[in-house]
Amino acid sequence: MRLSYKIWLEYRGRAFGDGPARLLDGVEQWGSLRTAAQELGMSYNKAWRILHAAEERLGFALLDRSVGGSLGGGSHLPSEAQDLLRRYRALATDAEEALRAVFEKHFADWQDPTPGEL
């Protein structure tokens, strides 16, 4: 048996969670929403819709975008988005530690059976 959970922030609806966070991590790493979406196995259109919906709910931009041109364009995270991502990751880490401790407290004696056992 194992514990499963999802954490997201609500503000005027579901505003921010692991999906948008993973996209922003990818943009930080690759400098491009298109590349981040590709690396996560999703279409650029879906990635754009996810972040646009989050921006609408949160009331601030999650990406600063520059369009094509000789330098090829790209995206980066404005300071508010960097702060949100940092706080969300810290919250998720703390929540995981707390939930793991509570799960262990209540289910320490429950073990997954080894293959072939019931």
PDB file of C-alpha atoms in Angstrom:
ATOM      1  CA  MET A   1       0.000   0.000   0.000  1.00  0.00           C
ATOM      2  CA  ARG A   2       1.217   3.485  -0.741  1.00  0.00           C
ATOM      3  CA  LEU A   3      -0.090   6.992  -0.334  1.00  0.00           C
ATOM      4  CA  SER A   4      -1.064   8.990  -3.431  1.00  0.00           C
ATOM      5  CA  TYR A   5      -2.065  12.626  -3.478  1.00  0.00           C
ATOM      6  CA  LYS A   6      -2.067  15.758  -5.615  1.00  0.00           C
ATOM      7  CA  ILE A   7      -1.527  19.307  -4.482  1.00  0.00           C
ATOM      8  CA  TRP A   8      -2.727  22.386  -6.299  1.00  0.00           C
ATOM      9  CA  LEU A   9      -3.493  25.982  -5.498  1.00  0.00           C
ATOM     10  CA  GLU A  10      -6.978  27.329  -6.031  1.00  0.00           C
ATOM     11  CA  TYR A  11      -7.709  30.942  -6.779  1.00  0.00           C
ATOM     12  CA  ARG A  12     -10.839  31.571  -8.832  1.00  0.00           C
ATOM     13  CA  GLY A  13     -10.743  27.862  -9.614  1.00  0.00           C
ATOM     14  CA  ARG A  14      -7.834  25.479  -9.998  1.00  0.00           C
ATOM     15  CA  ALA A  15      -5.009  27.935 -10.606  1.00  0.00           C
ATOM     16  CA  PHE A  16      -1.656  26.174 -10.234  1.00  0.00           C
ATOM     17  CA  GLY A  17      -0.365  22.679  -9.677  1.00  0.00           C
ATOM     18  CA  ASP A  18       2.179  20.148 -10.852  1.00  0.00           C
ATOM     19  CA  GLY A  19       1.370  20.501 -14.576  1.00  0.00           C
ATOM     20  CA  PRO A  20       1.984  24.240 -14.821  1.00  0.00           C
ATOM     21  CA  ALA A  21       4.974  23.882 -12.465  1.00  0.00           C
ATOM     22  CA  ARG A  22       6.557  21.251 -14.713  1.00  0.00           C
ATOM     23  CA  LEU A  23       6.003  23.480 -17.746  1.00  0.00           C
ATOM     24  CA  LEU A  24       7.648  26.429 -15.998  1.00  0.00           C
ATOM     25  CA  ASP A  25      10.566  24.215 -14.932  1.00  0.00           C
ATOM     26  CA  GLY A  26      10.962  23.267 -18.588  1.00  0.00           C
ATOM     27  CA  VAL A  27      10.861  26.878 -19.746  1.00  0.00           C
ATOM     28  CA  GLU A  28      13.565  27.718 -17.209  1.00  0.00           C
ATOM     29  CA  GLN A  29      15.667  24.828 -18.459  1.00  0.00           C
ATOM     30  CA  TRP A  30      15.190  25.231 -22.223  1.00  0.00           C
ATOM     31  CA  GLY A  31      14.108  28.868 -22.631  1.00  0.00           C
ATOM     32  CA  SER A  32      11.128  27.825 -24.719  1.00  0.00           C
ATOM     33  CA  LEU A  33       7.541  26.800 -24.022  1.00  0.00           C
ATOM     34  CA  ARG A  34       7.500  24.794 -27.252  1.00  0.00           C
ATOM     35  CA  THR A  35      10.553  22.770 -26.182  1.00  0.00           C
ATOM     36  CA  ALA A  36       9.245  22.350 -22.626  1.00  0.00           C
ATOM     37  CA  ALA A  37       5.945  21.013 -23.999  1.00  0.00           C
ATOM     38  CA  GLN A  38       7.773  18.645 -26.371  1.00  0.00           C
ATOM     39  CA  GLU A  39       9.949  17.310 -23.559  1.00  0.00           C
ATOM     40  CA  LEU A  40       6.811  16.669 -21.473  1.00  0.00           C
ATOM     41  CA  GLY A  41       5.094  14.901 -24.365  1.00  0.00           C
ATOM     42  CA  MET A  42       2.349  17.480 -24.875  1.00  0.00           C
ATOM     43  CA  SER A  43       1.396  19.760 -27.699  1.00  0.00           C
ATOM     44  CA  TYR A  44       2.453  23.391 -27.645  1.00  0.00           C
ATOM     45  CA  ASN A  45      -1.226  24.369 -27.903  1.00  0.00           C
ATOM     46  CA  LYS A  46      -2.126  22.398 -24.771  1.00  0.00           C
ATOM     47  CA  ALA A  47       0.849  23.821 -22.852  1.00  0.00           C
ATOM     48  CA  TRP A  48      -0.095  27.353 -23.895  1.00  0.00           C
ATOM     49  CA  ARG A  49      -3.729  26.799 -22.804  1.00  0.00           C
ATOM     50  CA  ILE A  50      -2.642  25.440 -19.404  1.00  0.00           C
ATOM     51  CA  LEU A  51      -0.412  28.419 -18.688  1.00  0.00           C
ATOM     52  CA  HIS A  52      -2.867  30.947 -20.125  1.00  0.00           C
ATOM     53  CA  ALA A  53      -5.656  29.606 -17.861  1.00  0.00           C
ATOM     54  CA  ALA A  54      -3.319  29.826 -14.849  1.00  0.00           C
ATOM     55  CA  GLU A  55      -2.351  33.392 -15.777  1.00  0.00           C
ATOM     56  CA  GLU A  56      -6.014  34.367 -16.085  1.00  0.00           C
ATOM     57  CA  ARG A  57      -6.821  32.989 -12.631  1.00  0.00           C
ATOM     58  CA  LEU A  58      -3.702  34.287 -10.902  1.00  0.00           C
ATOM     59  CA  GLY A  59      -3.839  37.726 -12.478  1.00  0.00           C
ATOM     60  CA  PHE A  60      -0.193  37.912 -13.562  1.00  0.00           C
ATOM     61  CA  ALA A  61       2.023  36.607 -16.361  1.00  0.00           C
ATOM     62  CA  LEU A  62       3.852  33.338 -15.873  1.00  0.00           C
ATOM     63  CA  LEU A  63       5.988  33.851 -18.977  1.00  0.00           C
ATOM     64  CA  ASP A  64       7.711  36.732 -20.683  1.00  0.00           C
ATOM     65  CA  ARG A  65       7.619  35.805 -24.353  1.00  0.00           C
ATOM     66  CA  SER A  66       9.697  37.118 -27.234  1.00  0.00           C
ATOM     67  CA  VAL A  67       8.557  36.355 -30.761  1.00  0.00           C
ATOM     68  CA  GLY A  68      10.900  34.763 -33.328  1.00  0.00           C
ATOM     69  CA  GLY A  69      13.191  37.047 -35.266  1.00  0.00           C
ATOM     70  CA  SER A  70      16.907  36.639 -35.856  1.00  0.00           C
ATOM     71  CA  LEU A  71      17.496  35.401 -32.306  1.00  0.00           C
ATOM     72  CA  GLY A  72      14.730  32.806 -32.549  1.00  0.00           C
ATOM     73  CA  GLY A  73      12.519  34.104 -29.749  1.00  0.00           C
ATOM     74  CA  GLY A  74      11.871  32.255 -26.534  1.00  0.00           C
ATOM     75  CA  SER A  75      10.421  32.624 -23.071  1.00  0.00           C
ATOM     76  CA  HIS A  76      11.588  33.209 -19.541  1.00  0.00           C
ATOM     77  CA  LEU A  77       9.907  33.494 -16.154  1.00  0.00           C
ATOM     78  CA  PRO A  78       9.201  36.924 -14.704  1.00  0.00           C
ATOM     79  CA  SER A  79      10.017  37.409 -11.018  1.00  0.00           C
ATOM     80  CA  GLU A  80       6.416  36.757  -9.851  1.00  0.00           C
ATOM     81  CA  ALA A  81       6.384  33.413 -11.664  1.00  0.00           C
ATOM     82  CA  GLN A  82       9.801  32.479 -10.244  1.00  0.00           C
ATOM     83  CA  ASP A  83       8.528  33.305  -6.756  1.00  0.00           C
ATOM     84  CA  LEU A  84       5.320  31.289  -7.262  1.00  0.00           C
ATOM     85  CA  LEU A  85       7.268  28.294  -8.563  1.00  0.00           C
ATOM     86  CA  ARG A  86       9.767  28.455  -5.667  1.00  0.00           C
ATOM     87  CA  ARG A  87       6.964  28.668  -3.086  1.00  0.00           C
ATOM     88  CA  TYR A  88       4.938  25.887  -4.749  1.00  0.00           C
ATOM     89  CA  ARG A  89       7.972  23.556  -4.819  1.00  0.00           C
ATOM     90  CA  ALA A  90       8.718  24.310  -1.138  1.00  0.00           C
ATOM     91  CA  LEU A  91       5.064  23.657  -0.224  1.00  0.00           C
ATOM     92  CA  ALA A  92       5.060  20.371  -2.145  1.00  0.00           C
ATOM     93  CA  THR A  93       8.277  19.228  -0.447  1.00  0.00           C
ATOM     94  CA  ASP A  94       7.003  20.090   3.031  1.00  0.00           C
ATOM     95  CA  ALA A  95       3.631  18.467   2.323  1.00  0.00           C
ATOM     96  CA  GLU A  96       5.290  15.288   1.068  1.00  0.00           C
ATOM     97  CA  GLU A  97       7.409  15.022   4.221  1.00  0.00           C
ATOM     98  CA  ALA A  98       4.418  15.646   6.489  1.00  0.00           C
ATOM     99  CA  LEU A  99       2.133  13.237   4.616  1.00  0.00           C
ATOM    100  CA  ARG A 100       4.821  10.555   4.567  1.00  0.00           C
ATOM    101  CA  ALA A 101       5.187  10.835   8.362  1.00  0.00           C
ATOM    102  CA  VAL A 102       1.413  10.676   8.939  1.00  0.00           C
ATOM    103  CA  PHE A 103       1.068   7.741   6.535  1.00  0.00           C
ATOM    104  CA  GLU A 104       3.880   5.896   8.301  1.00  0.00           C
ATOM    105  CA  LYS A 105       2.233   6.581  11.667  1.00  0.00           C
ATOM    106  CA  HIS A 106      -1.062   5.033  10.594  1.00  0.00           C
ATOM    107  CA  PHE A 107       0.052   2.335   8.149  1.00  0.00           C
ATOM    108  CA  ALA A 108       3.564   1.282   9.204  1.00  0.00           C
ATOM    109  CA  ASP A 109       2.376  -2.274   9.855  1.00  0.00           C
ATOM    110  CA  TRP A 110       0.834  -2.657   6.384  1.00  0.00           C
ATOM    111  CA  GLN A 111       3.284  -4.122   3.934  1.00  0.00           C
ATOM    112  CA  ASP A 112       2.958  -4.707   0.214  1.00  0.00           C
ATOM    113  CA  PRO A 113       2.931  -8.458  -0.404  1.00  0.00           C
ATOM    114  CA  THR A 114       5.911  -9.832  -2.234  1.00  0.00           C
ATOM    115  CA  PRO A 115       5.132 -11.040  -5.758  1.00  0.00           C
ATOM    116  CA  GLY A 116       3.290 -14.332  -5.541  1.00  0.00           C
ATOM    117  CA  GLU A 117       2.039 -13.746  -1.965  1.00  0.00           C
ATOM    118  CA  LEU A 118      -1.397 -12.614  -0.940  1.00  0.00           C
TER     119      LEU A 118
END
